[in-house]
Amino acid sequence: MIRFEGVSRRYGEQVAVDRVTLEVPRGSICVLLGESGSGKSTLMRMVNRLVEPSAGRVLVDGRDVAGAEPEALRRGIGYVIQSVGLFPHWRVGDNIATVPRLLGWDAARVARRVDVLLDLVGLDAALFRDRFPHELSGGQAQRVGLARALAADPPLLLMDEPFSALDPGTRRGLQSALREIHAETGKTILFVTHDVEEALTLADTLAVLDQGRLVAQGSSASLLQEAEKGPVRRIFGKESLAFHRLATLPASSLARPEDARQDLPMLPADASLKQALMLMLAEGSACLAIPAEGAFPGGTLHWADLVAPR
Amino acid sequence: MILLLGNLLLFLVALAAAPRLGWLWQALFPGISRPVWDSQSWFALLAEHLMLALGATLIAALIGLSAAILATRPAGRALRPLLDSMFSLAQAVPPIAAIALALPLMGFGAAPTLLALVLYAALPVMRSAVAGLDAVPAAVLDAARGTGMGPGRILAQIELPLALPVIQAGLRVALVLAIATTAVGAVAGARCLGTPIVTGLANGNLSWVLQGAVFTAWLAVIADQALRLGLDPERRRSNGRLAPAR
Ligand SMILES: Nc1ncnc2c1ncn2[C@@H]1O[C@H](COP(=O)(O)OP(=O)(O)O)[C@@H](O)[C@H]1O
Ligand SMILES: [Mg+2]
């Protein structure tokens, strides 16, 4: 869906993005992870030509974006930013209708679409359609920002630290809303964040940037397995590497095939080892029961297996 | 508001009464044989005065706004200091000097006055428009570009509406400056509330001078009063409009 081919961007002497080659498969969420100033935004903004590469090229659906008319290109790509950037003098409905109106949809179709989108991002259309942006909380505003980006049903979404300015609870709410929307719509999403937890929560594939260079890419699990040294280890935080790793492994993989005991706390079969650890701590129990589900026959998870070297 | 309307009413009554107050002017200036100004009606002078001021403000608005838009475009950013000093210089020239300099080129009448007023009033319009356009949050512009709006559309639908309250404040200042300054046009033969002053000075008729001076000053006070009244609610609304997007 998106291919960066040897892409660089220089600002004077400074190299903001340095020869990045990366592919984002259709329908996946690819998270660009890196510290502040590592070139994430610059790399992302080359996709919709808000930034032009100094070298290399960016392909969307096999076509070089340099050959596309920038405005037309952008109308086909959803764009969400940290500071949201809702138009303060337009009502929520008009904000969401921006791209459909640019594309010349008729009023009735635009109005229907606005209501569908408000519903999709979890806002009551009747309640929010006619509000002004200053009448929204931060979380609500970003939900509207997401709705605006999705308005014309673009196959591709660019999201630049969209949840970074929100408090943790609100952020988790929006993360799960995004995952649901992704499952429902199958959009291709390029998602920028500096937050490791968020990256692991959302990513199908991870790409780690450090000083403009792509230093690692792959699934969360494979990245964490290999993250023994260098910038990846630093970015993930070396103290919590083992903990992050637990999040990428299913709890059922370590369960002993014993009959699930009734007196043990129950862990859902699709839970991760991190969730298992949390439940053990919360319940003060060194054993957890995992019920049978699908191909998994059910079993018991033991503390000893959790901490055993792998 | 009541104060402004009362003052305005009083002003209009005084304009209507002035030609009928022969005894008063006679008492004040006993040595003058024709103390009543009757060459033109005061209302005709007022109308021409206001037309001149309004026309000059309109032209100043067009020029100031164009300059501000140019100075806030990426391509025109380098011109910004130049434009600012040009407009500051234009305002620094006293209108009476501007009129005198324009006279040989433009001749007697309204034209040199209009020019002097435009030079004088363009700066507040430009400054306010630059401030208003600068205050549009960067995130809003980034989002607008990201949705695929073109530069013209962003200017017309996003930047100008958001900057409007600040621009309006600048326009009011320009109009008040113009109204207060128009009287000097009388030296170049423009008909306005300054005309009796200039004619009176030329003929040694201090009664005409006094009447012209009183009405000119009075109108400027009214304009200033209206400006203050206009600014307050405007400032409140502009705060709401320009509140940073969350
Ligand atoms: N328009 C610009 N002009 C000059 N330097 C820039 C510009 N945009 C980004 N940079 C520089 O490029 C580097 C990468 O920036 P950015 O892509 O915004 O990083 P990130 O999004 O990862 O925080 C930074 O050092 C930044 O200062
Ligand atoms: Mg950034």
XYZ file of C-alpha atoms and ligand atoms in Angstrom:
584
model
C 0.000 0.000 0.000
C 2.768 2.444 1.012
C 6.375 1.935 -0.038
C 9.207 4.222 0.997
C 12.170 3.622 -1.327
C 15.465 5.040 -0.104
C 13.728 8.177 1.147
C 15.763 11.032 2.661
C 14.939 14.544 3.718
C 17.520 17.164 4.564
C 16.998 20.560 6.187
C 20.196 22.436 5.454
C 22.966 20.423 7.094
C 20.566 18.346 9.128
C 19.312 14.999 7.876
C 15.792 14.568 9.279
C 15.125 11.305 7.417
C 18.022 9.188 6.222
C 17.578 6.610 3.428
C 14.491 4.871 4.764
C 13.099 1.889 2.892
C 9.878 0.553 4.363
C 6.733 -1.155 3.200
C 3.317 -0.892 4.845
C 1.053 -3.744 3.692
C -2.551 -3.030 2.756
C -4.978 -3.276 5.658
C -2.330 -3.277 8.391
C -1.460 -0.869 11.161
C 2.194 0.102 10.929
C 3.494 2.056 13.910
C 6.456 4.401 13.483
C 8.135 4.472 16.870
C 10.958 6.790 17.849
C 12.035 9.510 20.207
C 11.138 13.132 19.633
C 13.064 14.540 16.673
C 13.823 11.135 15.160
C 12.072 12.072 11.897
C 8.729 10.284 12.309
C 6.535 13.215 11.305
C 8.808 14.153 8.430
C 8.671 10.608 7.074
C 4.900 10.406 7.438
C 4.248 13.798 5.849
C 6.026 12.704 2.706
C 3.144 10.318 2.013
C 0.623 13.135 1.469
C 3.267 15.541 0.147
C 3.174 17.981 3.045
C 6.936 17.384 2.870
C 8.841 16.580 -0.320
C 11.689 14.048 -0.149
C 15.213 15.266 -0.912
C 15.989 11.824 -2.321
C 14.165 8.573 -2.946
C 10.477 8.149 -3.632
C 7.209 7.264 -1.928
C 4.729 4.960 -3.618
C 1.069 4.688 -2.673
C -0.663 1.773 -4.374
C 2.336 1.401 -6.639
C 2.195 5.004 -7.883
C 4.869 7.588 -7.086
C 3.128 10.364 -5.122
C 5.427 12.922 -6.771
C 3.327 12.459 -9.905
C 0.026 13.130 -8.140
C -1.650 16.517 -7.793
C -1.104 17.295 -4.055
C -4.638 18.433 -3.226
C -6.265 15.473 -4.973
C -3.785 13.110 -3.298
C -4.588 14.501 0.172
C -8.348 14.187 -0.330
C -7.746 10.458 -0.717
C -5.656 10.099 2.464
C -7.001 10.654 5.976
C -4.743 12.823 8.150
C -4.963 13.104 11.941
C -2.551 15.191 14.056
C -1.780 15.525 17.731
C -3.224 19.028 18.082
C -6.309 17.906 16.101
C -6.630 21.193 14.200
C -10.415 21.321 14.028
C -11.609 24.494 12.281
C -12.747 26.543 15.297
C -15.376 28.568 13.408
C -17.098 25.505 11.946
C -19.487 23.200 13.747
C -18.524 19.567 14.300
C -20.707 18.476 11.371
C -19.093 20.981 9.007
C -15.629 19.940 10.156
C -16.392 16.313 9.378
C -17.941 17.296 6.041
C -14.759 19.054 4.843
C -13.476 16.478 2.385
C -16.881 15.230 1.126
C -17.744 18.851 0.288
C -14.401 19.344 -1.435
C -15.270 16.270 -3.483
C -18.626 17.800 -4.387
C -20.985 15.387 -2.629
C -24.600 16.559 -2.467
C -25.893 17.922 0.835
C -28.099 14.964 1.729
C -25.286 12.470 1.238
C -22.913 14.642 3.280
C -25.434 14.892 6.133
C -25.974 11.119 6.203
C -22.234 10.518 6.153
C -21.627 12.927 9.063
C -24.081 11.003 11.239
C -22.621 7.623 10.291
C -19.128 8.854 11.182
C -20.091 10.389 14.516
C -21.636 7.052 15.366
C -18.506 5.197 14.198
C -16.225 7.238 16.477
C -18.602 6.804 19.405
C -20.271 10.227 19.581
C -24.033 10.798 19.659
C -24.772 12.548 16.364
C -27.781 14.479 17.665
C -25.756 15.760 20.597
C -22.508 16.648 18.861
C -23.312 17.522 15.227
C -23.999 21.197 15.906
C -21.403 21.880 18.564
C -18.414 24.108 18.047
C -14.936 22.672 18.647
C -14.468 24.733 21.823
C -17.450 22.897 23.297
C -15.622 19.528 23.143
C -13.278 17.783 25.569
C -9.837 16.792 24.269
C -10.915 13.200 23.703
C -14.135 14.204 21.950
C -12.225 16.644 19.751
C -9.835 13.921 18.624
C -12.765 11.598 17.918
C -14.111 14.325 15.639
C -10.642 14.668 14.113
C -10.680 10.957 13.365
C -14.175 11.235 11.876
C -13.030 14.100 9.648
C -10.117 12.004 8.404
C -12.425 9.062 7.659
C -15.154 11.184 6.065
C -14.620 10.363 2.401
C -13.737 6.750 3.235
C -10.056 6.960 2.241
C -8.256 3.590 2.119
C -5.255 5.080 3.945
C -4.931 6.932 7.267
C -1.920 8.893 8.499
C -1.982 9.515 12.240
C 0.729 11.671 13.823
C 0.778 11.118 17.615
C -3.007 11.505 17.616
C -3.496 10.475 21.240
C -0.312 11.834 22.811
C -1.933 14.942 24.297
C -4.712 12.995 26.038
C -4.835 11.686 29.582
C -4.152 7.926 29.974
C -7.768 6.854 30.396
C -8.999 8.825 27.412
C -6.022 7.589 25.393
C -6.858 3.935 26.082
C -10.470 4.610 25.086
C -9.387 6.059 21.761
C -6.864 3.284 21.165
C -9.550 0.646 21.500
C -11.944 2.734 19.373
C -9.258 2.870 16.688
C -8.694 -0.888 16.822
C -12.419 -1.481 16.450
C -12.633 0.931 13.526
C -9.639 -0.778 11.948
C -11.203 -4.214 12.362
C -14.445 -2.894 10.897
C -13.071 -0.910 7.953
C -9.758 -2.605 7.101
C -7.994 0.711 6.550
C -4.257 0.843 6.069
C -2.922 2.953 8.931
C 0.487 4.544 9.371
C 0.588 5.590 13.036
C 3.313 7.711 14.621
C 4.006 7.564 18.349
C 6.839 7.903 20.850
C 4.930 5.795 23.385
C 6.098 2.169 23.597
C 2.926 0.878 25.271
C 0.790 2.499 22.603
C 2.977 1.106 19.839
C 2.702 -2.437 21.220
C -1.048 -2.076 21.706
C -1.744 -0.994 18.142
C 0.974 -2.319 15.871
C 0.655 -5.114 13.360
C 4.151 -4.118 12.339
C 6.579 -1.778 14.042
C 9.183 0.444 12.440
C 11.690 2.055 14.793
C 13.341 5.328 13.793
C 16.455 6.746 15.397
C 18.073 9.967 14.178
C 16.296 9.674 10.854
C 17.364 6.082 10.255
C 15.161 3.022 10.284
C 16.891 0.851 12.900
C 14.408 -2.013 13.185
C 11.201 -3.255 11.658
C 8.954 -6.268 12.025
C 6.316 -7.638 14.370
C 6.360 -6.472 17.994
C 7.363 -9.950 19.161
C 10.293 -10.321 16.776
C 11.548 -6.801 17.523
C 11.477 -7.408 21.261
C 13.263 -10.750 20.927
C 16.100 -9.117 19.035
C 16.226 -5.942 21.048
C 19.305 -6.842 23.075
C 21.390 -3.829 22.228
C 21.553 -0.499 20.434
C 18.899 2.131 19.922
C 15.950 -0.281 19.955
C 16.848 -1.418 23.462
C 17.146 2.215 24.568
C 13.855 3.270 22.958
C 11.923 0.382 24.474
C 13.482 1.122 27.858
C 15.909 -1.594 28.903
C 14.372 -1.973 32.372
C 10.968 -2.876 30.974
C 11.988 -4.920 27.914
C 11.054 -8.210 29.575
C 7.724 -6.773 30.620
C 6.954 -5.495 27.108
C 7.918 -8.907 25.741
C 5.226 -10.546 27.894
C 2.674 -8.360 26.131
C 3.513 -9.923 22.778
C 3.120 -13.561 23.867
C -0.216 -15.383 24.357
C -0.784 -16.765 27.859
C -2.171 -20.012 26.452
C 1.263 -20.859 24.959
C 2.675 -21.523 28.470
C -0.378 -23.182 30.008
C 0.015 -26.699 31.399
C -2.616 -29.095 30.071
C -4.201 -29.637 33.468
C -7.903 -29.514 34.108
C -8.815 -25.943 34.926
C -9.448 -25.767 38.673
C -12.617 -24.008 39.732
C -11.047 -22.175 42.675
C -8.441 -20.356 40.523
C -8.900 -16.896 38.992
C -9.949 -17.185 35.351
C -7.950 -15.707 32.492
C -9.545 -15.355 29.017
C -7.952 -17.708 26.475
C -6.842 -14.823 24.193
C -5.056 -12.906 26.991
C -1.347 -12.066 26.803
C 1.276 -13.074 29.375
C 1.325 -9.459 30.538
C -2.376 -9.610 31.335
C -1.734 -12.944 33.098
C 0.975 -11.337 35.255
C -1.353 -8.429 36.090
C -4.108 -10.811 37.118
C -1.702 -12.862 39.315
C -0.594 -9.677 41.056
C -4.145 -8.405 41.456
C -5.506 -11.704 42.789
C -2.401 -12.715 44.774
C -2.479 -16.061 43.015
C 0.504 -17.960 41.522
C -1.801 -20.053 39.325
C -4.472 -19.038 36.806
C -7.117 -21.126 35.071
C -7.513 -20.648 31.316
C -10.769 -22.047 29.922
C -10.883 -23.994 26.656
C -11.561 -21.979 23.550
C -11.321 -22.945 19.883
C -8.297 -25.181 19.303
C -6.990 -24.518 22.823
C -8.050 -27.306 25.177
C -7.874 -25.294 28.410
C -5.235 -25.465 31.149
C -3.449 -23.817 34.058
C -0.789 -21.133 33.973
C 1.903 -21.313 36.691
C 4.075 -18.503 38.055
C 7.152 -20.726 37.665
C 6.548 -21.065 33.919
C 5.979 -17.321 33.566
C 9.362 -16.415 35.051
C 11.304 -19.365 33.596
C 13.984 -18.295 31.105
C 12.845 -18.586 27.513
C -24.429 53.362 24.021
C -26.947 55.843 25.469
C -24.108 58.327 25.832
C -23.086 57.869 22.200
C -26.630 58.203 20.843
C -27.284 61.244 23.009
C -24.078 62.878 21.855
C -24.883 62.109 18.205
C -28.384 63.548 18.550
C -27.035 66.685 20.209
C -24.479 67.038 17.399
C -27.162 66.848 14.702
C -29.394 69.321 16.543
C -26.442 71.699 16.841
C -25.736 71.397 13.102
C -29.356 72.258 12.334
C -29.395 75.128 14.822
C -26.095 76.785 13.874
C -27.436 78.877 10.947
C -30.340 80.085 13.146
C -28.135 81.273 15.980
C -27.178 84.577 14.361
C -27.621 86.467 17.670
C -25.184 84.135 19.427
C -22.428 84.486 16.806
C -23.085 88.239 16.668
C -22.700 88.458 20.455
C -19.492 86.420 20.397
C -17.949 88.234 17.438
C -19.437 91.734 17.440
C -16.940 93.072 14.887
C -17.862 90.592 12.158
C -20.535 91.584 9.641
C -21.516 88.029 8.436
C -20.934 85.751 11.419
C -23.408 83.025 10.227
C -21.941 80.347 7.946
C -24.404 80.080 5.071
C -22.311 79.210 2.012
C -23.278 75.520 2.294
C -25.590 73.597 4.566
C -23.774 71.988 7.495
C -25.387 68.669 6.605
C -24.005 68.789 3.063
C -20.541 69.431 4.537
C -21.005 66.564 6.995
C -22.108 64.213 4.201
C -19.102 65.058 2.049
C -16.824 64.784 5.055
C -18.088 61.296 5.824
C -17.966 60.215 2.175
C -14.332 61.256 1.977
C -13.421 59.453 5.183
C -15.351 56.336 4.205
C -13.931 56.273 0.684
C -10.406 56.658 2.011
C -10.968 53.876 4.577
C -12.286 51.576 1.867
C -9.232 52.131 -0.318
C -6.918 51.834 2.691
C -8.667 48.580 3.604
C -8.080 47.110 0.157
C -4.426 48.129 0.113
C -3.732 47.199 3.751
C -5.459 43.834 3.473
C -3.664 42.948 0.241
C -0.334 43.848 1.792
C -1.121 41.793 4.898
C -2.101 38.750 2.846
C 1.073 39.074 0.793
C 3.213 39.438 3.932
C 1.749 36.285 5.506
C 2.157 33.999 2.448
C 5.243 31.768 2.469
C 6.424 33.416 -0.747
C 5.901 36.949 0.582
C 7.353 36.506 4.041
C 10.637 38.100 2.948
C 8.717 41.258 1.964
C 7.246 41.659 5.406
C 9.780 44.058 6.979
C 9.780 46.124 3.790
C 5.984 46.398 3.680
C 5.816 47.246 7.351
C 8.344 50.056 7.079
C 6.680 51.378 3.902
C 3.319 51.618 5.631
C 4.855 53.081 8.786
C 6.598 55.719 6.708
C 3.340 56.511 4.913
C 1.648 57.083 8.238
C 4.542 59.108 9.604
C 4.042 61.747 6.901
C 1.587 64.291 8.366
C -1.551 64.443 6.186
C -1.127 68.185 5.672
C 2.319 67.538 4.195
C 1.022 64.718 2.039
C -1.682 67.019 0.692
C 0.813 69.762 -0.034
C 3.079 67.323 -1.869
C 0.179 65.877 -3.867
C -1.317 69.247 -4.844
C 0.950 69.991 -7.819
C 0.307 66.521 -9.212
C -3.385 66.104 -8.509
C -4.684 69.667 -8.396
C -7.259 71.109 -5.999
C -10.255 69.071 -4.834
C -10.893 65.782 -3.105
C -8.122 63.721 -4.749
C -5.073 64.883 -2.736
C -7.098 64.603 0.482
C -8.132 61.080 -0.395
C -4.506 60.175 -1.034
C -3.340 61.673 2.269
C -6.073 59.858 4.200
C -5.319 56.534 2.513
C -1.631 56.869 3.382
C -2.623 57.647 6.949
C -5.187 54.855 7.422
C -3.537 51.933 5.638
C -1.123 51.097 8.464
C -3.669 50.126 11.138
C -5.484 47.937 8.623
C -2.310 46.175 7.572
C -0.999 45.724 11.117
C -4.269 44.283 12.383
C -4.674 41.992 9.401
C -1.124 40.653 9.794
C -1.761 40.085 13.505
C -5.063 38.341 12.785
C -3.624 36.099 10.081
C -0.585 35.276 12.226
C -2.845 34.215 15.093
C -4.484 31.407 13.111
C -3.167 28.263 14.860
C -0.533 26.346 12.914
C -2.369 23.083 13.625
C -5.495 24.424 11.930
C -3.501 25.306 8.827
C -1.731 21.941 8.848
C -5.065 20.142 9.108
C -6.563 22.293 6.354
C -3.705 21.462 4.010
C -3.927 17.813 5.014
C -7.599 17.614 4.019
C -6.684 18.766 0.522
C -7.831 22.391 0.571
C -5.919 24.625 -1.841
C -4.170 27.836 -0.701
C -6.951 30.112 -2.012
C -9.643 28.136 -0.267
C -7.667 28.029 2.981
C -7.310 31.817 2.846
C -10.973 32.467 2.078
C -12.612 29.812 4.254
C -10.218 29.404 7.160
C -7.703 32.228 7.589
C -9.779 35.323 6.796
C -12.860 34.256 8.797
C -10.683 33.452 11.806
C -8.785 36.734 11.498
C -11.929 38.775 10.872
C -12.531 40.128 14.401
C -8.988 41.455 14.584
C -9.204 42.913 11.074
C -12.490 44.622 11.951
C -10.858 46.282 14.930
C -8.148 47.651 12.626
C -10.751 48.892 10.157
C -12.545 50.815 12.893
C -9.327 52.475 13.982
C -8.639 53.422 10.362
C -12.119 54.894 9.947
C -11.859 56.957 13.120
C -8.432 58.247 12.098
C -9.839 59.195 8.692
C -12.894 60.962 10.122
C -10.752 62.924 12.545
C -8.252 63.885 9.866
C -10.485 64.657 6.873
C -10.885 68.332 7.910
C -7.355 69.163 6.715
C -8.615 68.421 3.194
C -10.242 71.825 3.207
C -6.864 73.473 2.524
C -6.806 71.648 -0.816
C -10.368 72.642 -1.576
C -12.079 69.404 -0.560
C -15.481 70.220 0.885
C -15.820 68.955 4.446
C -16.341 70.214 7.984
C -12.932 71.882 7.675
C -14.124 74.168 4.891
C -15.522 76.906 7.181
C -12.216 76.901 9.094
C -10.120 77.484 5.993
C -12.553 79.964 4.450
C -12.879 81.786 7.755
C -9.096 82.063 8.157
C -8.793 83.386 4.612
C -11.443 86.056 5.237
C -10.573 86.919 8.806
C -13.946 85.510 9.916
C -13.258 83.916 13.314
C -16.922 83.015 13.785
C -16.746 80.560 10.848
C -13.429 79.225 12.135
C -14.907 78.560 15.560
C -17.997 76.803 14.187
C -15.968 74.605 11.831
C -13.499 73.739 14.577
C -16.214 72.822 17.078
C -18.054 70.554 14.665
C -14.879 68.882 13.396
C -13.706 68.124 16.919
C -17.163 67.034 17.977
C -17.474 64.535 15.107
C -14.043 63.084 15.941
C -15.119 62.610 19.559
C -18.284 60.829 18.451
C -16.301 58.562 16.123
C -13.894 57.743 18.925
C -16.757 57.007 21.290
C -18.276 54.643 18.733
C -14.903 52.966 18.293
C -14.536 52.229 21.990
C -18.041 50.850 22.108
C -17.380 48.680 19.071
C -14.102 47.292 20.347
C -15.200 45.760 23.627
C -17.732 43.134 22.572
C -15.592 42.503 19.501
C -12.588 41.657 21.590
C -14.606 39.215 23.619
C -15.896 37.465 20.511
C -12.470 37.337 18.906
C -11.145 35.500 21.945
C -13.742 32.815 21.456
C -12.973 32.561 17.769
C -9.253 32.362 18.063
C -9.249 30.025 21.031
C -6.621 27.366 20.279
C -8.141 24.192 18.885
C -7.800 21.284 21.213
N 10.532 22.401 8.471
C 11.677 22.064 9.107
N 12.752 22.860 9.044
C 13.903 22.520 9.671
N 14.072 21.422 10.390
C 13.045 20.567 10.488
C 11.779 20.849 9.860
N 10.937 19.829 10.138
C 11.621 18.969 10.913
N 12.879 19.412 11.132
C 13.907 18.722 11.911
O 13.975 17.383 11.514
C 14.093 16.523 12.625
C 12.966 15.517 12.629
O 11.764 16.182 12.928
P 10.368 15.441 13.031
O 10.155 14.632 11.810
O 9.345 16.454 13.347
O 10.615 14.487 14.278
P 9.555 13.676 15.152
O 8.233 13.764 14.496
O 10.095 12.284 15.194
O 9.572 14.297 16.511
C 14.101 17.394 13.869
O 15.420 17.535 14.303
C 13.539 18.713 13.394
O 14.132 19.766 14.078
Mg 6.452 14.645 15.267
